[in-house]
PDB file of C-alpha atoms in Angstrom:
ATOM      1  CA  UNK F  13       0.068   0.077  -0.281  1.00 49.00           C
ATOM      2  CA  UNK F  14       2.710   2.527   1.226  1.00 52.00           C
ATOM      3  CA  UNK F  15       4.440   1.703  -2.496  1.00 54.00           C
ATOM      4  CA  UNK F  16       1.193   2.222  -4.905  1.00 66.00           C
ATOM      5  CA  UNK F  17       1.483   4.872  -7.546  1.00 64.00           C
ATOM      6  CA  UNK F  18      -1.339   7.256  -6.478  1.00 59.00           C
ATOM      7  CA  UNK F  19      -0.086   7.276  -2.241  1.00 57.00           C
ATOM      8  CA  UNK F  20       3.204   8.021  -3.717  1.00 60.00           C
ATOM      9  CA  UNK F  21       1.244  10.780  -6.233  1.00 62.00           C
ATOM     10  CA  UNK F  22      -0.208  12.349  -3.252  1.00 55.00           C
ATOM     11  CA  UNK F  23       2.606  12.320  -0.582  1.00 55.00           C
ATOM     12  CA  UNK F  24       4.764  14.167  -3.096  1.00 61.00           C
ATOM     13  CA  UNK F  25       1.584  16.437  -4.273  1.00 58.00           C
ATOM     14  CA  UNK F  26      -0.961  16.617  -2.355  1.00 60.00           C
ATOM     15  CA  UNK F  27       0.577  17.517   0.907  1.00 58.00           C
ATOM     16  CA  UNK F  28       2.593  20.129  -0.239  1.00 67.00           C
ATOM     17  CA  UNK F  29      -0.521  21.399  -1.681  1.00 64.00           C
ATOM     18  CA  UNK F  30      -1.915  21.559   0.972  1.00 63.00           C
ATOM     19  CA  UNK F  31       0.471  22.773   3.435  1.00 61.00           C
ATOM     20  CA  UNK F  32       0.696  26.287   1.361  1.00 70.00           C
ATOM     21  CA  UNK F  33      -2.940  26.359   1.229  1.00 67.00           C
ATOM     22  CA  UNK F  34      -3.617  25.663   5.116  1.00 66.00           C
ATOM     23  CA  UNK F  35      -0.539  28.153   5.851  1.00 67.00           C
ATOM     24  CA  UNK F  36      -1.900  31.094   3.192  1.00 60.00           C
ATOM     25  CA  UNK F  37      -5.255  30.571   4.450  1.00 64.00           C
ATOM     26  CA  UNK F  38      -4.043  31.353   7.978  1.00 61.00           C
ATOM     27  CA  UNK F  39      -1.968  34.565   6.825  1.00 57.00           C
ATOM     28  CA  UNK F  40      -4.908  35.725   5.197  1.00 61.00           C
ATOM     29  CA  UNK F  41      -7.149  35.545   8.266  1.00 65.00           C
ATOM     30  CA  UNK F  42      -6.009  38.141  10.101  1.00 65.00           C
ATOM     31  CA  UNK F  43      -7.610  41.191   8.828  1.00 71.00           C
ATOM     32  CA  UNK F  44      -4.613  43.449   8.854  1.00 68.00           C
ATOM     33  CA  UNK F  45      -2.595  41.452   6.542  1.00 58.00           C
ATOM     34  CA  UNK F  46      -5.577  41.310   4.196  1.00 60.00           C
ATOM     35  CA  UNK F  47      -5.406  45.315   4.097  1.00 67.00           C
ATOM     36  CA  UNK F  48      -2.322  45.265   3.461  1.00 64.00           C
ATOM     37  CA  UNK F  49      -2.375  42.453   0.554  1.00 53.00           C
ATOM     38  CA  UNK F  50      -5.036  44.341  -1.414  1.00 64.00           C
ATOM     39  CA  UNK F  51      -3.516  47.780  -1.067  1.00 60.00           C
ATOM     40  CA  UNK F  52      -0.375  46.217  -2.736  1.00 56.00           C
ATOM     41  CA  UNK F  53      -2.473  45.121  -5.209  1.00 54.00           C
ATOM     42  CA  UNK F  54      -4.067  48.283  -5.788  1.00 53.00           C
ATOM     43  CA  UNK F  55      -1.030  50.187  -5.484  1.00 53.00           C
ATOM     44  CA  UNK F  56       0.505  48.326  -8.340  1.00 50.00           C
ATOM     45  CA  UNK F  57      -2.388  48.519 -10.499  1.00 48.00           C
ATOM     46  CA  UNK F  58      -2.755  52.356 -10.403  1.00 53.00           C
ATOM     47  CA  UNK F  59       1.023  52.124 -11.037  1.00 53.00           C
ATOM     48  CA  UNK F  60       0.258  50.519 -14.183  1.00 48.00           C
ATOM     49  CA  UNK F  61      -2.510  51.968 -15.176  1.00 46.00           C
ATOM     50  CA  UNK F  62      -0.909  56.128 -14.401  1.00 51.00           C
ATOM     51  CA  UNK F  63       1.584  55.059 -16.536  1.00 50.00           C
ATOM     52  CA  UNK F  64       2.172  57.631 -19.550  1.00 55.00           C
ATOM     53  CA  UNK F  65       1.778  54.900 -22.312  1.00 53.00           C
ATOM     54  CA  UNK F  66      -1.576  54.531 -20.891  1.00 57.00           C
ATOM     55  CA  UNK F  67      -2.654  58.354 -20.837  1.00 79.00           C
ATOM     56  CA  UNK F  68      -5.531  59.855 -22.588  1.00 83.00           C
ATOM     57  CA  UNK F  69      -4.295  63.503 -23.188  1.00 84.00           C
ATOM     58  CA  UNK F  70      -6.936  65.074 -25.890  1.00 86.00           C
ATOM     59  CA  UNK F  71     -10.018  64.026 -28.127  1.00 87.00           C
ATOM     60  CA  UNK F  72     -10.693  64.568 -31.680  1.00 91.00           C
ATOM     61  CA  UNK F  73     -13.907  64.768 -33.272  1.00 92.00           C
ATOM     62  CA  UNK F  74     -14.838  64.348 -36.886  1.00 94.00           C
ATOM     63  CA  UNK F  75     -17.760  65.398 -38.899  1.00 93.00           C
ATOM     64  CA  UNK F  76     -19.360  67.083 -36.328  1.00 92.00           C
ATOM     65  CA  UNK F  77     -20.941  70.512 -36.602  1.00 91.00           C
ATOM     66  CA  UNK F  78     -19.723  73.453 -34.034  1.00 92.00           C
ATOM     67  CA  UNK F  79     -23.378  71.859 -32.129  1.00 89.00           C
ATOM     68  CA  UNK F  80     -23.029  68.278 -31.745  1.00 90.00           C
ATOM     69  CA  UNK F  81     -18.481  68.725 -31.207  1.00 91.00           C
ATOM     70  CA  UNK F  82     -20.008  70.893 -27.983  1.00 91.00           C
ATOM     71  CA  UNK F  83     -22.139  68.303 -26.968  1.00 89.00           C
ATOM     72  CA  UNK F  84     -19.908  65.490 -27.181  1.00 88.00           C
ATOM     73  CA  UNK F  85     -17.016  67.317 -25.497  1.00 86.00           C
ATOM     74  CA  UNK F  86     -19.446  67.958 -23.203  1.00 87.00           C
ATOM     75  CA  UNK F  87     -20.849  64.150 -22.424  1.00 85.00           C
ATOM     76  CA  UNK F  88     -16.692  63.081 -21.575  1.00 77.00           C
ATOM     77  CA  UNK F  89     -16.888  61.570 -17.945  1.00 72.00           C
ATOM     78  CA  UNK F  90     -13.441  62.766 -16.578  1.00 72.00           C
ATOM     79  CA  UNK F  91     -11.099  65.841 -17.819  1.00 78.00           C
ATOM     80  CA  UNK F  92      -8.178  64.637 -19.809  1.00 74.00           C
ATOM     81  CA  UNK F  93      -5.493  64.073 -19.262  1.00 79.00           C
ATOM     82  CA  UNK F  94      -6.982  60.625 -18.137  1.00 79.00           C
ATOM     83  CA  UNK F  95      -5.625  57.096 -17.697  1.00 79.00           C
ATOM     84  CA  UNK F  96      -7.504  55.177 -20.803  1.00 77.00           C
ATOM     85  CA  UNK F  97      -8.430  52.851 -18.176  1.00 73.00           C
ATOM     86  CA  UNK F  98     -11.096  54.842 -16.758  1.00 80.00           C
ATOM     87  CA  UNK F  99     -12.826  55.663 -20.587  1.00 84.00           C
ATOM     88  CA  UNK F 100     -15.633  53.144 -20.720  1.00 87.00           C
ATOM     89  CA  UNK F 101     -15.877  53.772 -24.665  1.00 89.00           C
ATOM     90  CA  UNK F 102     -18.991  51.238 -24.928  1.00 92.00           C
ATOM     91  CA  UNK F 103     -20.729  53.048 -21.927  1.00 90.00           C
ATOM     92  CA  UNK F 104     -19.581  56.325 -23.920  1.00 89.00           C
ATOM     93  CA  UNK F 105     -20.856  56.033 -27.809  1.00 91.00           C
ATOM     94  CA  UNK F 106     -24.440  54.363 -26.122  1.00 93.00           C
ATOM     95  CA  UNK F 107     -24.510  57.393 -24.507  1.00 91.00           C
ATOM     96  CA  UNK F 108     -23.731  59.498 -27.577  1.00 91.00           C
ATOM     97  CA  UNK F 109     -25.765  57.888 -29.837  1.00 93.00           C
ATOM     98  CA  UNK F 110     -28.748  59.031 -27.489  1.00 93.00           C
ATOM     99  CA  UNK F 111     -27.976  62.202 -29.107  1.00 93.00           C
ATOM    100  CA  UNK F 112     -30.831  63.103 -32.144  1.00 94.00           C
ATOM    101  CA  UNK F 113     -28.015  64.554 -33.990  1.00 94.00           C
ATOM    102  CA  UNK F 114     -25.820  62.151 -34.324  1.00 95.00           C
ATOM    103  CA  UNK F 115     -26.927  58.558 -36.334  1.00 96.00           C
ATOM    104  CA  UNK F 116     -23.750  56.403 -35.732  1.00 96.00           C
ATOM    105  CA  UNK F 117     -20.300  57.598 -34.165  1.00 95.00           C
ATOM    106  CA  UNK F 118     -16.659  55.774 -34.031  1.00 95.00           C
ATOM    107  CA  UNK F 119     -14.477  55.665 -31.012  1.00 92.00           C
ATOM    108  CA  UNK F 120     -11.418  54.658 -29.896  1.00 92.00           C
ATOM    109  CA  UNK F 121      -8.258  55.813 -28.116  1.00 89.00           C
ATOM    110  CA  UNK F 122      -5.003  56.317 -30.900  1.00 89.00           C
ATOM    111  CA  UNK F 123      -1.355  56.177 -30.105  1.00 87.00           C
ATOM    112  CA  UNK F 124      -0.390  59.059 -28.782  1.00 86.00           C
ATOM    113  CA  UNK F 125      -2.872  59.206 -25.994  1.00 86.00           C
ATOM    114  CA  UNK F 126      -5.893  60.912 -28.248  1.00 89.00           C
ATOM    115  CA  UNK F 127      -9.530  59.666 -28.127  1.00 90.00           C
ATOM    116  CA  UNK F 128     -10.747  59.774 -32.065  1.00 92.00           C
ATOM    117  CA  UNK F 129     -14.488  60.287 -32.435  1.00 92.00           C
ATOM    118  CA  UNK F 130     -15.802  59.739 -36.078  1.00 95.00           C
ATOM    119  CA  UNK F 131     -19.432  61.170 -36.180  1.00 95.00           C
ATOM    120  CA  UNK F 132     -21.727  60.457 -38.947  1.00 96.00           C
ATOM    121  CA  UNK F 133     -24.727  62.846 -38.512  1.00 96.00           C
ATOM    122  CA  UNK F 134     -28.693  62.730 -39.443  1.00 96.00           C
ATOM    123  CA  UNK F 135     -28.992  64.796 -42.173  1.00 96.00           C
ATOM    124  CA  UNK F 136     -32.210  66.881 -42.370  1.00 97.00           C
ATOM    125  CA  UNK F 137     -34.631  66.142 -44.493  1.00 98.00           C
ATOM    126  CA  UNK F 138     -37.899  66.928 -43.549  1.00 98.00           C
ATOM    127  CA  UNK F 139     -39.955  69.478 -41.287  1.00 98.00           C
ATOM    128  CA  UNK F 140     -42.915  68.441 -39.464  1.00 98.00           C
ATOM    129  CA  UNK F 141     -45.255  70.484 -37.962  1.00 97.00           C
ATOM    130  CA  UNK F 142     -46.885  69.045 -35.499  1.00 95.00           C
ATOM    131  CA  UNK F 143     -48.941  70.400 -32.009  1.00 93.00           C
ATOM    132  CA  UNK F 144     -46.038  70.550 -29.748  1.00 93.00           C
ATOM    133  CA  UNK F 145     -43.985  72.323 -32.578  1.00 95.00           C
ATOM    134  CA  UNK F 146     -42.180  72.097 -35.407  1.00 97.00           C
ATOM    135  CA  UNK F 147     -38.412  69.552 -36.109  1.00 97.00           C
ATOM    136  CA  UNK F 148     -36.418  68.267 -38.504  1.00 98.00           C
ATOM    137  CA  UNK F 149     -36.630  64.809 -39.978  1.00 98.00           C
ATOM    138  CA  UNK F 150     -34.287  62.451 -40.868  1.00 98.00           C
ATOM    139  CA  UNK F 151     -35.094  60.710 -44.503  1.00 96.00           C
ATOM    140  CA  UNK F 152     -36.233  58.227 -42.283  1.00 96.00           C
ATOM    141  CA  UNK F 153     -38.009  59.937 -39.826  1.00 97.00           C
ATOM    142  CA  UNK F 154     -36.173  60.130 -37.039  1.00 97.00           C
ATOM    143  CA  UNK F 155     -35.793  63.378 -35.542  1.00 97.00           C
ATOM    144  CA  UNK F 156     -32.644  65.533 -35.849  1.00 96.00           C
ATOM    145  CA  UNK F 157     -33.574  68.377 -34.078  1.00 94.00           C
ATOM    146  CA  UNK F 158     -36.048  71.434 -33.670  1.00 95.00           C
ATOM    147  CA  UNK F 159     -36.536  74.967 -34.980  1.00 95.00           C
ATOM    148  CA  UNK F 160     -38.721  77.966 -34.311  1.00 94.00           C
ATOM    149  CA  UNK F 161     -40.152  78.541 -37.396  1.00 95.00           C
ATOM    150  CA  UNK F 162     -40.559  77.034 -40.795  1.00 93.00           C
ATOM    151  CA  UNK F 163     -38.093  80.155 -42.225  1.00 94.00           C
ATOM    152  CA  UNK F 164     -35.141  78.121 -40.604  1.00 94.00           C
ATOM    153  CA  UNK F 165     -35.166  75.459 -43.083  1.00 95.00           C
ATOM    154  CA  UNK F 166     -37.223  76.787 -46.244  1.00 95.00           C
ATOM    155  CA  UNK F 167     -35.302  74.595 -48.732  1.00 95.00           C
ATOM    156  CA  UNK F 168     -36.337  71.216 -46.835  1.00 97.00           C
ATOM    157  CA  UNK F 169     -40.211  69.967 -47.581  1.00 97.00           C
ATOM    158  CA  UNK F 170     -42.980  70.214 -44.690  1.00 98.00           C
ATOM    159  CA  UNK F 171     -45.216  68.072 -43.617  1.00 98.00           C
ATOM    160  CA  UNK F 172     -47.943  68.074 -41.229  1.00 98.00           C
ATOM    161  CA  UNK F 173     -50.748  66.108 -39.153  1.00 96.00           C
ATOM    162  CA  UNK F 174     -50.082  62.845 -36.244  1.00 94.00           C
ATOM    163  CA  UNK F 175     -47.907  60.153 -38.000  1.00 95.00           C
ATOM    164  CA  UNK F 176     -46.510  62.380 -40.686  1.00 97.00           C
ATOM    165  CA  UNK F 177     -42.842  61.479 -39.013  1.00 97.00           C
ATOM    166  CA  UNK F 178     -43.792  57.308 -39.214  1.00 96.00           C
ATOM    167  CA  UNK F 179     -44.565  57.943 -43.050  1.00 97.00           C
ATOM    168  CA  UNK F 180     -41.704  59.997 -44.114  1.00 97.00           C
ATOM    169  CA  UNK F 181     -40.433  57.751 -46.556  1.00 97.00           C
ATOM    170  CA  UNK F 182     -43.559  57.936 -48.770  1.00 98.00           C
ATOM    171  CA  UNK F 183     -43.680  62.087 -47.833  1.00 98.00           C
ATOM    172  CA  UNK F 184     -40.206  62.649 -50.006  1.00 98.00           C
ATOM    173  CA  UNK F 185     -41.257  59.657 -52.613  1.00 98.00           C
ATOM    174  CA  UNK F 186     -44.428  61.983 -53.327  1.00 98.00           C
ATOM    175  CA  UNK F 187     -42.350  65.175 -53.167  1.00 97.00           C
ATOM    176  CA  UNK F 188     -40.035  63.444 -55.701  1.00 96.00           C
ATOM    177  CA  UNK F 189     -42.621  62.451 -57.835  1.00 96.00           C
ATOM    178  CA  UNK F 190     -44.274  66.491 -57.816  1.00 96.00           C
ATOM    179  CA  UNK F 191     -41.983  67.062 -61.036  1.00 91.00           C
ATOM    180  CA  UNK F 192     -43.817  69.822 -62.808  1.00 92.00           C
ATOM    181  CA  UNK F 193     -45.957  71.083 -59.707  1.00 95.00           C
ATOM    182  CA  UNK F 194     -43.097  71.283 -57.132  1.00 95.00           C
ATOM    183  CA  UNK F 195     -42.616  75.068 -57.337  1.00 95.00           C
ATOM    184  CA  UNK F 196     -46.470  74.952 -55.820  1.00 96.00           C
ATOM    185  CA  UNK F 197     -46.254  72.363 -53.403  1.00 97.00           C
ATOM    186  CA  UNK F 198     -46.750  74.040 -49.852  1.00 97.00           C
ATOM    187  CA  UNK F 199     -46.436  71.014 -47.833  1.00 97.00           C
ATOM    188  CA  UNK F 200     -48.312  67.279 -47.371  1.00 98.00           C
ATOM    189  CA  UNK F 201     -50.807  67.052 -44.526  1.00 98.00           C
ATOM    190  CA  UNK F 202     -51.855  63.403 -42.972  1.00 98.00           C
ATOM    191  CA  UNK F 203     -55.422  62.661 -42.655  1.00 96.00           C
ATOM    192  CA  UNK F 204     -56.112  59.910 -40.057  1.00 94.00           C
ATOM    193  CA  UNK F 205     -52.266  58.445 -40.084  1.00 92.00           C
ATOM    194  CA  UNK F 206     -53.280  56.588 -43.080  1.00 95.00           C
ATOM    195  CA  UNK F 207     -53.605  59.126 -46.065  1.00 97.00           C
ATOM    196  CA  UNK F 208     -51.913  62.258 -47.179  1.00 98.00           C
ATOM    197  CA  UNK F 209     -52.894  65.888 -48.936  1.00 98.00           C
ATOM    198  CA  UNK F 210     -50.607  67.438 -50.840  1.00 98.00           C
ATOM    199  CA  UNK F 211     -51.560  70.961 -50.462  1.00 98.00           C
ATOM    200  CA  UNK F 212     -50.920  73.655 -53.229  1.00 97.00           C
ATOM    201  CA  UNK F 213     -50.831  77.572 -53.456  1.00 95.00           C
ATOM    202  CA  UNK F 214     -54.169  78.950 -54.098  1.00 89.00           C
ATOM    203  CA  UNK F 215     -55.795  77.234 -51.730  1.00 90.00           C
ATOM    204  CA  UNK F 216     -55.712  73.911 -53.495  1.00 94.00           C
ATOM    205  CA  UNK F 217     -55.677  70.275 -52.332  1.00 96.00           C
ATOM    206  CA  UNK F 218     -55.019  67.033 -54.576  1.00 97.00           C
ATOM    207  CA  UNK F 219     -56.794  64.108 -51.956  1.00 97.00           C
ATOM    208  CA  UNK F 220     -54.113  61.140 -52.039  1.00 98.00           C
ATOM    209  CA  UNK F 221     -55.459  57.081 -51.591  1.00 97.00           C
ATOM    210  CA  UNK F 222     -53.929  55.218 -48.418  1.00 96.00           C
ATOM    211  CA  UNK F 223     -52.806  53.156 -50.907  1.00 96.00           C
ATOM    212  CA  UNK F 224     -50.890  53.595 -54.299  1.00 96.00           C
ATOM    213  CA  UNK F 225     -50.835  57.489 -53.537  1.00 97.00           C
ATOM    214  CA  UNK F 226     -47.222  57.966 -55.927  1.00 97.00           C
ATOM    215  CA  UNK F 227     -49.409  56.208 -58.678  1.00 96.00           C
ATOM    216  CA  UNK F 228     -52.573  58.778 -58.114  1.00 96.00           C
ATOM    217  CA  UNK F 229     -50.090  61.938 -58.003  1.00 96.00           C
ATOM    218  CA  UNK F 230     -48.704  60.975 -61.034  1.00 95.00           C
ATOM    219  CA  UNK F 231     -52.041  60.507 -62.963  1.00 92.00           C
ATOM    220  CA  UNK F 232     -52.895  63.965 -61.097  1.00 93.00           C
ATOM    221  CA  UNK F 233     -49.833  65.599 -62.687  1.00 94.00           C
ATOM    222  CA  UNK F 234     -50.913  63.678 -66.143  1.00 93.00           C
ATOM    223  CA  UNK F 235     -54.388  65.430 -66.192  1.00 89.00           C
ATOM    224  CA  UNK F 236     -53.137  68.395 -65.230  1.00 91.00           C
ATOM    225  CA  UNK F 237     -50.414  68.458 -67.881  1.00 92.00           C
ATOM    226  CA  UNK F 238     -53.335  67.542 -70.350  1.00 91.00           C
ATOM    227  CA  UNK F 239     -56.365  70.159 -69.322  1.00 90.00           C
ATOM    228  CA  UNK F 240     -54.289  71.882 -67.204  1.00 90.00           C
ATOM    229  CA  UNK F 241     -56.985  71.372 -64.183  1.00 88.00           C
ATOM    230  CA  UNK F 242     -54.635  72.909 -61.923  1.00 91.00           C
ATOM    231  CA  UNK F 243     -54.868  76.100 -63.588  1.00 89.00           C
ATOM    232  CA  UNK F 244     -58.320  76.400 -63.276  1.00 85.00           C
ATOM    233  CA  UNK F 245     -60.967  77.021 -60.617  1.00 84.00           C
ATOM    234  CA  UNK F 246     -61.115  74.204 -58.782  1.00 87.00           C
ATOM    235  CA  UNK F 247     -60.225  73.403 -54.848  1.00 89.00           C
ATOM    236  CA  UNK F 248     -59.916  69.805 -54.486  1.00 93.00           C
ATOM    237  CA  UNK F 249     -58.735  67.013 -57.076  1.00 94.00           C
ATOM    238  CA  UNK F 250     -60.039  63.737 -55.057  1.00 95.00           C
ATOM    239  CA  UNK F 251     -57.941  60.336 -55.804  1.00 96.00           C
ATOM    240  CA  UNK F 252     -59.175  59.287 -52.779  1.00 95.00           C
ATOM    241  CA  UNK F 253     -60.880  56.168 -55.331  1.00 94.00           C
ATOM    242  CA  UNK F 254     -58.292  56.706 -57.906  1.00 88.00           C
ATOM    243  CA  UNK F 255     -60.775  54.986 -60.490  1.00 89.00           C
ATOM    244  CA  UNK F 256     -63.447  57.899 -59.746  1.00 91.00           C
ATOM    245  CA  UNK F 257     -61.496  60.776 -59.502  1.00 90.00           C
ATOM    246  CA  UNK F 258     -63.669  64.052 -58.522  1.00 90.00           C
ATOM    247  CA  UNK F 259     -63.165  67.354 -58.767  1.00 88.00           C
ATOM    248  CA  UNK F 260     -64.118  70.484 -56.578  1.00 84.00           C
ATOM    249  CA  UNK F 261     -64.599  73.319 -58.321  1.00 79.00           C
ATOM    250  CA  UNK F 262     -64.079  77.008 -56.779  1.00 65.00           C
ATOM    251  CA  UNK F 263     -66.083  79.548 -55.677  1.00 61.00           C
ATOM    252  CA  UNK F 264     -65.781  81.637 -58.384  1.00 64.00           C
ATOM    253  CA  UNK F 265     -66.659  78.921 -61.026  1.00 55.00           C
ATOM    254  CA  UNK F 266     -69.584  77.572 -58.717  1.00 60.00           C
ATOM    255  CA  UNK F 267     -70.740  81.118 -59.122  1.00 65.00           C
ATOM    256  CA  UNK F 268     -70.363  81.440 -63.091  1.00 64.00           C
ATOM    257  CA  UNK F 269     -72.695  78.025 -62.898  1.00 59.00           C
ATOM    258  CA  UNK F 270     -75.132  79.038 -60.341  1.00 61.00           C
ATOM    259  CA  UNK F 271     -75.670  82.553 -61.821  1.00 59.00           C
ATOM    260  CA  UNK F 272     -76.400  80.669 -65.189  1.00 60.00           C
ATOM    261  CA  UNK F 273     -79.385  78.651 -63.338  1.00 63.00           C
ATOM    262  CA  UNK F 274     -80.795  81.528 -61.591  1.00 64.00           C
ATOM    263  CA  UNK F 275     -79.240  80.390 -58.020  1.00 68.00           C
ATOM    264  CA  UNK F 276     -78.133  82.341 -55.354  1.00 73.00           C
ATOM    265  CA  UNK F 277     -74.104  82.920 -55.682  1.00 71.00           C
ATOM    266  CA  UNK F 278     -72.106  82.056 -52.679  1.00 67.00           C
ATOM    267  CA  UNK F 279     -70.147  83.909 -50.883  1.00 72.00           C
ATOM    268  CA  UNK F 280     -66.516  83.298 -49.366  1.00 71.00           C
ATOM    269  CA  UNK F 281     -67.364  81.120 -46.780  1.00 67.00           C
ATOM    270  CA  UNK F 282     -69.193  78.796 -49.593  1.00 66.00           C
ATOM    271  CA  UNK F 283     -72.704  79.664 -48.022  1.00 75.00           C
ATOM    272  CA  UNK F 284     -75.467  81.045 -50.354  1.00 77.00           C
ATOM    273  CA  UNK F 285     -75.724  85.070 -50.065  1.00 77.00           C
ATOM    274  CA  UNK F 286     -79.415  86.234 -49.071  1.00 70.00           C
ATOM    275  CA  UNK F 287     -80.825  88.145 -52.355  1.00 57.00           C
ATOM    276  CA  UNK F 288     -81.448  91.783 -51.389  1.00 45.00           C
ATOM    277  CA  UNK F 289     -85.154  92.354 -50.409  1.00 42.00           C
ATOM    278  CA  UNK F 290     -86.620  94.740 -52.781  1.00 40.00           C
ATOM    279  CA  UNK F 291     -87.776  98.184 -51.214  1.00 39.00           C
TER     280      UNK F 291
END
């Protein structure tokens, strides 16, 4: 039994390991020794992290507007210079992506102690007017920033109504399809969160269907090019049922017809005017 390989292995390996573990356990049982060991390890770690090779001394930002640049620098959790071990790039990136104006950002620490931030900002494509104000949206409908008035970005198409931001891509398709009448377009109004009205100058509207709005608008433009319907006294072109388009005449055109029929004329509010009583 004393000469079995297992017993010899236990005596040669197990017994010394047990003695070492027991000695370490007895030494660590003292609170003062544990504190001394912990402080020693912390001191070594701090000494390593404080080396110049791990120091971040400056931050560079590319692709950001002045306002976003300022916001990014303000979001840095510590003052520079600082140890790279104190900067959580993953957490910082997630925090930065909360800014509406930023679509993406690449953060990395480069040689020489430089914290590099390469920013991709959202590109404003639309203005969305809603009960709380006016906001710039990108092509996907994501908020970019708020604006004080339409005049701030007159170069951007205007959409309005509840849920209009959720249909931004279709709105841009309609603006693109407007083509020949684009100079007359004043904006798009979302109706019932399901369809659009295209608003033109001179108080005209083109009511579009919930499905196939781009095709319907193309048909309306084709009618206009063939018959100049939008150049006439027409208030509404209703294409909600594309197979049965309806045209609503303006007040002047209606009064011409009513006059020929001997009917009372309509006032500006669309209601018949009272006939003058004889004296």
